[in-house]
Amino acid sequence: MAATLQNSLKAQKKVLRKAISSKLSSLPGSSVEEQSQAVVARVLELPCFRRCKTISCYLSMPFGEVDTSKLVLESLASGKTLFVPRIQSKEGHMEFLKIYGTDDLASLPNGTWGIKEPEMHWQGKSRTNALESNSEPLDMILLPGVAFDRSLSRLGHGKGYYDRFISSYVATGRRRPFLVGLALREQIVGDKVVPMGAHDWKLDLVVTPDETLGGSTVEVVNTSDDTR
């Protein structure tokens, strides 16, 4: 019975993922650029984002999702500590590694799927990993996705990287970071449309070019000054 339900969930996700991916594949680059600018402007104005001291933000693919290049630069410029994802393909998981300034960010090589990724070392030293006990606690994670619904559910690309990382992070005893999805208009579907499994994490906010979904919770975020 459990296996049947799991297979049904995977099938539902696959159908929705295919439908949204088809829309995104025909989306002009000019539209992605315009929408990304609007989303980033909204994020920068969020009180919870302004208060955060340590964040993780994805580095965007060349197409089909909100471009975060300005957002990560603004985060560093404002003095925030920034972590970005690195896929460990052999182990099948993702880790978040610290970025040490704009020069470091600009020098990142292309990794999985053409996405810029940090190498394990920077200037001869091991990068700080967000899962390490001596790392700054993450206040917020800015997530990509294929689709988002109005009940703050997220559909990823099917690898489970983010959900596994969040579970691993919480398992260290630290408070769950504030989870914010960034979405193009074409990625938003109706209420409770995204299929959710037991290991899928709900978001706190979804920021679109036109609105912030879940905005009533925007003030509920703890920063690194709190006991974790």
PDB file of C-alpha atoms in Angstrom:
ATOM      1  CA  MET A   1       0.000   0.000   0.000  1.00  0.00           C
ATOM      2  CA  ALA A   2       2.760   2.445   0.990  1.00  0.00           C
ATOM      3  CA  ALA A   3       4.693   1.635  -2.180  1.00  0.00           C
ATOM      4  CA  THR A   4       1.578   2.233  -4.280  1.00  0.00           C
ATOM      5  CA  LEU A   5       1.006   5.642  -2.687  1.00  0.00           C
ATOM      6  CA  GLN A   6       4.656   6.570  -3.183  1.00  0.00           C
ATOM      7  CA  ASN A   7       4.516   5.594  -6.847  1.00  0.00           C
ATOM      8  CA  SER A   8       1.322   7.612  -7.278  1.00  0.00           C
ATOM      9  CA  LEU A   9       2.977  10.649  -5.675  1.00  0.00           C
ATOM     10  CA  LYS A  10       5.980  10.361  -7.977  1.00  0.00           C
ATOM     11  CA  ALA A  11       3.705  10.074 -11.002  1.00  0.00           C
ATOM     12  CA  GLN A  12       1.720  13.179 -10.006  1.00  0.00           C
ATOM     13  CA  LYS A  13       4.912  15.154  -9.500  1.00  0.00           C
ATOM     14  CA  LYS A  14       6.270  14.009 -12.847  1.00  0.00           C
ATOM     15  CA  VAL A  15       3.148  15.180 -14.690  1.00  0.00           C
ATOM     16  CA  LEU A  16       3.199  18.621 -13.054  1.00  0.00           C
ATOM     17  CA  ARG A  17       6.958  18.967 -13.513  1.00  0.00           C
ATOM     18  CA  LYS A  18       6.625  18.206 -17.220  1.00  0.00           C
ATOM     19  CA  ALA A  19       3.777  20.692 -17.690  1.00  0.00           C
ATOM     20  CA  ILE A  20       5.584  23.578 -15.989  1.00  0.00           C
ATOM     21  CA  SER A  21       8.924  22.760 -17.607  1.00  0.00           C
ATOM     22  CA  SER A  22       7.229  22.948 -21.004  1.00  0.00           C
ATOM     23  CA  LYS A  23       5.988  26.461 -20.211  1.00  0.00           C
ATOM     24  CA  LEU A  24       9.405  27.555 -18.988  1.00  0.00           C
ATOM     25  CA  SER A  25      11.217  26.211 -22.039  1.00  0.00           C
ATOM     26  CA  SER A  26       9.358  28.649 -24.294  1.00  0.00           C
ATOM     27  CA  LEU A  27       9.662  31.642 -21.961  1.00  0.00           C
ATOM     28  CA  PRO A  28      11.677  34.484 -23.557  1.00  0.00           C
ATOM     29  CA  GLY A  29      14.858  35.493 -21.796  1.00  0.00           C
ATOM     30  CA  SER A  30      13.584  39.066 -21.630  1.00  0.00           C
ATOM     31  CA  SER A  31      10.608  37.904 -19.552  1.00  0.00           C
ATOM     32  CA  VAL A  32      12.829  35.975 -17.144  1.00  0.00           C
ATOM     33  CA  GLU A  33      15.031  39.056 -16.764  1.00  0.00           C
ATOM     34  CA  GLU A  34      12.093  41.393 -16.135  1.00  0.00           C
ATOM     35  CA  GLN A  35      10.441  39.037 -13.663  1.00  0.00           C
ATOM     36  CA  SER A  36      13.725  38.337 -11.877  1.00  0.00           C
ATOM     37  CA  GLN A  37      14.319  42.037 -11.311  1.00  0.00           C
ATOM     38  CA  ALA A  38      10.865  42.370  -9.756  1.00  0.00           C
ATOM     39  CA  VAL A  39      11.324  39.310  -7.523  1.00  0.00           C
ATOM     40  CA  VAL A  40      14.751  40.433  -6.313  1.00  0.00           C
ATOM     41  CA  ALA A  41      13.417  43.924  -5.547  1.00  0.00           C
ATOM     42  CA  ARG A  42      10.666  42.362  -3.425  1.00  0.00           C
ATOM     43  CA  VAL A  43      13.103  40.125  -1.550  1.00  0.00           C
ATOM     44  CA  LEU A  44      15.429  43.029  -0.760  1.00  0.00           C
ATOM     45  CA  GLU A  45      12.492  44.897   0.804  1.00  0.00           C
ATOM     46  CA  LEU A  46      11.361  42.020   3.033  1.00  0.00           C
ATOM     47  CA  PRO A  47      11.874  42.916   6.708  1.00  0.00           C
ATOM     48  CA  CYS A  48      12.818  39.319   7.458  1.00  0.00           C
ATOM     49  CA  PHE A  49      15.496  39.364   4.750  1.00  0.00           C
ATOM     50  CA  ARG A  50      16.894  42.660   5.975  1.00  0.00           C
ATOM     51  CA  ARG A  51      17.232  41.296   9.503  1.00  0.00           C
ATOM     52  CA  CYS A  52      18.961  38.080   8.454  1.00  0.00           C
ATOM     53  CA  LYS A  53      22.693  37.924   9.021  1.00  0.00           C
ATOM     54  CA  THR A  54      23.417  34.570   7.380  1.00  0.00           C
ATOM     55  CA  ILE A  55      21.608  33.280   4.312  1.00  0.00           C
ATOM     56  CA  SER A  56      21.884  30.611   1.668  1.00  0.00           C
ATOM     57  CA  CYS A  57      20.851  31.440  -1.869  1.00  0.00           C
ATOM     58  CA  TYR A  58      20.916  29.276  -4.961  1.00  0.00           C
ATOM     59  CA  LEU A  59      22.990  30.380  -7.943  1.00  0.00           C
ATOM     60  CA  SER A  60      20.592  30.330 -10.858  1.00  0.00           C
ATOM     61  CA  MET A  61      20.615  28.197 -13.970  1.00  0.00           C
ATOM     62  CA  PRO A  62      21.041  30.011 -17.306  1.00  0.00           C
ATOM     63  CA  PHE A  63      17.294  29.710 -18.019  1.00  0.00           C
ATOM     64  CA  GLY A  64      13.886  28.840 -16.568  1.00  0.00           C
ATOM     65  CA  GLU A  65      14.136  30.262 -13.049  1.00  0.00           C
ATOM     66  CA  VAL A  66      14.546  33.525 -11.160  1.00  0.00           C
ATOM     67  CA  ASP A  67      18.019  34.983 -11.758  1.00  0.00           C
ATOM     68  CA  THR A  68      19.698  35.521  -8.373  1.00  0.00           C
ATOM     69  CA  SER A  69      22.927  37.173  -9.561  1.00  0.00           C
ATOM     70  CA  LYS A  70      21.954  40.615  -8.254  1.00  0.00           C
ATOM     71  CA  LEU A  71      20.497  39.182  -5.065  1.00  0.00           C
ATOM     72  CA  VAL A  72      23.698  37.435  -4.000  1.00  0.00           C
ATOM     73  CA  LEU A  73      25.775  40.527  -4.785  1.00  0.00           C
ATOM     74  CA  GLU A  74      23.428  42.736  -2.764  1.00  0.00           C
ATOM     75  CA  SER A  75      23.568  40.245   0.099  1.00  0.00           C
ATOM     76  CA  LEU A  76      27.355  40.405   0.241  1.00  0.00           C
ATOM     77  CA  ALA A  77      27.350  44.196  -0.154  1.00  0.00           C
ATOM     78  CA  SER A  78      25.003  44.551   2.823  1.00  0.00           C
ATOM     79  CA  GLY A  79      27.348  42.525   5.023  1.00  0.00           C
ATOM     80  CA  LYS A  80      25.421  39.275   5.118  1.00  0.00           C
ATOM     81  CA  THR A  81      27.251  35.960   5.338  1.00  0.00           C
ATOM     82  CA  LEU A  82      26.430  33.991   2.189  1.00  0.00           C
ATOM     83  CA  PHE A  83      26.361  30.238   1.613  1.00  0.00           C
ATOM     84  CA  VAL A  84      25.650  28.706  -1.802  1.00  0.00           C
ATOM     85  CA  PRO A  85      24.880  25.122  -2.860  1.00  0.00           C
ATOM     86  CA  ARG A  86      27.319  22.551  -4.179  1.00  0.00           C
ATOM     87  CA  ILE A  87      26.069  19.225  -5.529  1.00  0.00           C
ATOM     88  CA  GLN A  88      28.000  16.167  -4.384  1.00  0.00           C
ATOM     89  CA  SER A  89      26.887  13.947  -7.237  1.00  0.00           C
ATOM     90  CA  LYS A  90      28.666  10.815  -6.056  1.00  0.00           C
ATOM     91  CA  GLU A  91      26.947  10.936  -2.673  1.00  0.00           C
ATOM     92  CA  GLY A  92      23.661  12.206  -4.093  1.00  0.00           C
ATOM     93  CA  HIS A  93      23.371  15.144  -1.740  1.00  0.00           C
ATOM     94  CA  MET A  94      23.890  18.894  -1.625  1.00  0.00           C
ATOM     95  CA  GLU A  95      25.945  20.957   0.781  1.00  0.00           C
ATOM     96  CA  PHE A  96      26.099  24.684   1.409  1.00  0.00           C
ATOM     97  CA  LEU A  97      29.525  26.310   1.346  1.00  0.00           C
ATOM     98  CA  LYS A  98      30.529  29.804   2.431  1.00  0.00           C
ATOM     99  CA  ILE A  99      31.402  32.534  -0.074  1.00  0.00           C
ATOM    100  CA  TYR A 100      34.192  34.883   0.971  1.00  0.00           C
ATOM    101  CA  GLY A 101      33.317  38.028  -0.944  1.00  0.00           C
ATOM    102  CA  THR A 102      32.581  39.284  -4.438  1.00  0.00           C
ATOM    103  CA  ASP A 103      35.941  38.203  -5.889  1.00  0.00           C
ATOM    104  CA  ASP A 104      35.296  34.670  -4.673  1.00  0.00           C
ATOM    105  CA  LEU A 105      31.773  34.734  -6.112  1.00  0.00           C
ATOM    106  CA  ALA A 106      32.970  36.015  -9.487  1.00  0.00           C
ATOM    107  CA  SER A 107      35.593  33.275  -9.760  1.00  0.00           C
ATOM    108  CA  LEU A 108      33.262  30.309  -9.208  1.00  0.00           C
ATOM    109  CA  PRO A 109      33.466  27.684 -11.975  1.00  0.00           C
ATOM    110  CA  ASN A 110      30.460  26.125 -13.688  1.00  0.00           C
ATOM    111  CA  GLY A 111      29.312  22.903 -12.072  1.00  0.00           C
ATOM    112  CA  THR A 112      26.247  20.694 -12.371  1.00  0.00           C
ATOM    113  CA  TRP A 113      23.726  21.804 -15.052  1.00  0.00           C
ATOM    114  CA  GLY A 114      25.820  24.858 -15.909  1.00  0.00           C
ATOM    115  CA  ILE A 115      25.265  26.347 -12.453  1.00  0.00           C
ATOM    116  CA  LYS A 116      28.212  28.076 -10.796  1.00  0.00           C
ATOM    117  CA  GLU A 117      29.400  26.097  -7.770  1.00  0.00           C
ATOM    118  CA  PRO A 118      32.109  26.693  -5.170  1.00  0.00           C
ATOM    119  CA  GLU A 119      35.049  24.351  -4.993  1.00  0.00           C
ATOM    120  CA  MET A 120      35.839  22.798  -1.623  1.00  0.00           C
ATOM    121  CA  HIS A 121      38.742  25.181  -0.965  1.00  0.00           C
ATOM    122  CA  TRP A 122      39.294  28.922  -1.268  1.00  0.00           C
ATOM    123  CA  GLN A 123      42.808  30.351  -1.261  1.00  0.00           C
ATOM    124  CA  GLY A 124      44.240  27.168   0.186  1.00  0.00           C
ATOM    125  CA  LYS A 125      41.717  26.804   3.017  1.00  0.00           C
ATOM    126  CA  SER A 126      38.693  24.545   3.340  1.00  0.00           C
ATOM    127  CA  ARG A 127      35.447  26.415   2.913  1.00  0.00           C
ATOM    128  CA  THR A 128      33.099  26.542   5.871  1.00  0.00           C
ATOM    129  CA  ASN A 129      30.235  24.066   5.461  1.00  0.00           C
ATOM    130  CA  ALA A 130      26.823  25.099   6.841  1.00  0.00           C
ATOM    131  CA  LEU A 131      26.444  21.692   8.520  1.00  0.00           C
ATOM    132  CA  GLU A 132      29.634  22.105  10.554  1.00  0.00           C
ATOM    133  CA  SER A 133      29.169  22.820  14.245  1.00  0.00           C
ATOM    134  CA  ASN A 134      31.351  25.947  14.082  1.00  0.00           C
ATOM    135  CA  SER A 135      29.462  27.438  11.131  1.00  0.00           C
ATOM    136  CA  GLU A 136      27.238  30.478  11.449  1.00  0.00           C
ATOM    137  CA  PRO A 137      23.590  29.357  11.787  1.00  0.00           C
ATOM    138  CA  LEU A 138      21.519  29.861   8.646  1.00  0.00           C
ATOM    139  CA  ASP A 139      18.731  32.389   9.137  1.00  0.00           C
ATOM    140  CA  MET A 140      17.188  31.960   5.686  1.00  0.00           C
ATOM    141  CA  ILE A 141      17.371  29.699   2.642  1.00  0.00           C
ATOM    142  CA  LEU A 142      16.261  31.097  -0.730  1.00  0.00           C
ATOM    143  CA  LEU A 143      15.100  28.161  -2.840  1.00  0.00           C
ATOM    144  CA  PRO A 144      14.479  27.550  -6.536  1.00  0.00           C
ATOM    145  CA  GLY A 145      11.843  25.165  -7.815  1.00  0.00           C
ATOM    146  CA  VAL A 146       9.904  24.011 -10.841  1.00  0.00           C
ATOM    147  CA  ALA A 147       6.474  24.883  -9.402  1.00  0.00           C
ATOM    148  CA  PHE A 148       5.017  26.489  -6.286  1.00  0.00           C
ATOM    149  CA  ASP A 149       1.415  26.595  -5.116  1.00  0.00           C
ATOM    150  CA  ARG A 150      -0.501  29.099  -3.030  1.00  0.00           C
ATOM    151  CA  SER A 151      -0.378  26.898   0.047  1.00  0.00           C
ATOM    152  CA  LEU A 152       3.440  27.283  -0.025  1.00  0.00           C
ATOM    153  CA  SER A 153       4.268  23.828  -1.350  1.00  0.00           C
ATOM    154  CA  ARG A 154       7.272  23.483  -3.647  1.00  0.00           C
ATOM    155  CA  LEU A 155       8.012  21.075  -6.490  1.00  0.00           C
ATOM    156  CA  GLY A 156      11.711  20.665  -7.206  1.00  0.00           C
ATOM    157  CA  HIS A 157      13.514  18.917 -10.024  1.00  0.00           C
ATOM    158  CA  GLY A 158      13.011  15.495  -8.468  1.00  0.00           C
ATOM    159  CA  LYS A 159      16.386  14.901  -6.828  1.00  0.00           C
ATOM    160  CA  GLY A 160      15.351  15.878  -3.288  1.00  0.00           C
ATOM    161  CA  TYR A 161      18.536  17.840  -2.623  1.00  0.00           C
ATOM    162  CA  TYR A 162      16.957  20.719  -0.704  1.00  0.00           C
ATOM    163  CA  ASP A 163      14.561  18.595   1.341  1.00  0.00           C
ATOM    164  CA  ARG A 164      17.384  16.280   2.393  1.00  0.00           C
ATOM    165  CA  PHE A 165      19.644  19.181   3.301  1.00  0.00           C
ATOM    166  CA  ILE A 166      16.987  20.883   5.432  1.00  0.00           C
ATOM    167  CA  SER A 167      16.304  17.610   7.253  1.00  0.00           C
ATOM    168  CA  SER A 168      20.034  17.088   7.839  1.00  0.00           C
ATOM    169  CA  TYR A 169      20.414  20.659   9.073  1.00  0.00           C
ATOM    170  CA  VAL A 170      17.536  20.372  11.538  1.00  0.00           C
ATOM    171  CA  ALA A 171      18.940  17.027  12.723  1.00  0.00           C
ATOM    172  CA  THR A 172      22.036  18.886  13.993  1.00  0.00           C
ATOM    173  CA  GLY A 173      19.804  20.498  16.619  1.00  0.00           C
ATOM    174  CA  ARG A 174      19.620  23.917  15.024  1.00  0.00           C
ATOM    175  CA  ARG A 175      16.406  25.782  14.324  1.00  0.00           C
ATOM    176  CA  ARG A 176      15.026  25.376  10.827  1.00  0.00           C
ATOM    177  CA  PRO A 177      15.965  28.359   8.644  1.00  0.00           C
ATOM    178  CA  PHE A 178      13.230  30.560   7.193  1.00  0.00           C
ATOM    179  CA  LEU A 179      12.410  29.051   3.787  1.00  0.00           C
ATOM    180  CA  VAL A 180      11.675  31.412   0.891  1.00  0.00           C
ATOM    181  CA  GLY A 181      10.871  30.230  -2.632  1.00  0.00           C
ATOM    182  CA  LEU A 182      11.543  32.485  -5.631  1.00  0.00           C
ATOM    183  CA  ALA A 183       9.095  32.033  -8.499  1.00  0.00           C
ATOM    184  CA  LEU A 184       8.346  33.272 -11.976  1.00  0.00           C
ATOM    185  CA  ARG A 185       4.668  33.819 -12.808  1.00  0.00           C
ATOM    186  CA  GLU A 186       4.634  30.668 -14.925  1.00  0.00           C
ATOM    187  CA  GLN A 187       5.741  28.594 -11.922  1.00  0.00           C
ATOM    188  CA  ILE A 188       2.754  29.470  -9.722  1.00  0.00           C
ATOM    189  CA  VAL A 189      -0.128  27.004  -9.669  1.00  0.00           C
ATOM    190  CA  GLY A 190      -3.368  26.941  -7.645  1.00  0.00           C
ATOM    191  CA  ASP A 191      -3.914  26.221  -3.970  1.00  0.00           C
ATOM    192  CA  LYS A 192      -2.789  22.751  -2.813  1.00  0.00           C
ATOM    193  CA  VAL A 193      -1.886  21.697  -6.361  1.00  0.00           C
ATOM    194  CA  VAL A 194       1.710  20.595  -5.726  1.00  0.00           C
ATOM    195  CA  PRO A 195       1.782  16.962  -4.478  1.00  0.00           C
ATOM    196  CA  MET A 196       3.567  16.714  -1.124  1.00  0.00           C
ATOM    197  CA  GLY A 197       5.228  13.684   0.441  1.00  0.00           C
ATOM    198  CA  ALA A 198       6.241  13.028   4.027  1.00  0.00           C
ATOM    199  CA  HIS A 199       9.788  14.288   3.431  1.00  0.00           C
ATOM    200  CA  ASP A 200       8.854  17.444   1.503  1.00  0.00           C
ATOM    201  CA  TRP A 201       9.275  20.738   3.369  1.00  0.00           C
ATOM    202  CA  LYS A 202       6.670  23.504   3.187  1.00  0.00           C
ATOM    203  CA  LEU A 203       7.955  27.033   2.613  1.00  0.00           C
ATOM    204  CA  ASP A 204       7.376  30.112   4.746  1.00  0.00           C
ATOM    205  CA  LEU A 205       7.095  32.509   1.808  1.00  0.00           C
ATOM    206  CA  VAL A 206       7.000  32.408  -1.976  1.00  0.00           C
ATOM    207  CA  VAL A 207       8.065  35.637  -3.685  1.00  0.00           C
ATOM    208  CA  THR A 208       6.745  36.284  -7.200  1.00  0.00           C
ATOM    209  CA  PRO A 209       7.068  39.370  -9.425  1.00  0.00           C
ATOM    210  CA  ASP A 210       3.599  40.499  -8.342  1.00  0.00           C
ATOM    211  CA  GLU A 211       3.086  39.346  -4.756  1.00  0.00           C
ATOM    212  CA  THR A 212       4.529  37.635  -1.719  1.00  0.00           C
ATOM    213  CA  LEU A 213       2.587  34.504  -0.824  1.00  0.00           C
ATOM    214  CA  GLY A 214       2.397  33.746   2.880  1.00  0.00           C
ATOM    215  CA  GLY A 215       3.040  37.384   3.664  1.00  0.00           C
ATOM    216  CA  SER A 216       1.262  37.185   7.020  1.00  0.00           C
ATOM    217  CA  THR A 217       4.270  35.248   8.360  1.00  0.00           C
ATOM    218  CA  VAL A 218       6.850  37.700   7.062  1.00  0.00           C
ATOM    219  CA  GLU A 219       7.777  38.964  10.540  1.00  0.00           C
ATOM    220  CA  VAL A 220       8.302  35.482  11.966  1.00  0.00           C
ATOM    221  CA  VAL A 221      12.023  34.925  11.518  1.00  0.00           C
ATOM    222  CA  ASN A 222      14.850  34.572  13.986  1.00  0.00           C
ATOM    223  CA  THR A 223      18.352  35.857  13.292  1.00  0.00           C
ATOM    224  CA  SER A 224      21.744  34.608  14.348  1.00  0.00           C
ATOM    225  CA  ASP A 225      21.534  36.579  17.596  1.00  0.00           C
ATOM    226  CA  ASP A 226      19.094  33.968  18.903  1.00  0.00           C
ATOM    227  CA  THR A 227      20.055  30.797  20.721  1.00  0.00           C
ATOM    228  CA  ARG A 228      19.941  27.922  18.288  1.00  0.00           C
TER     229      ARG A 228
END
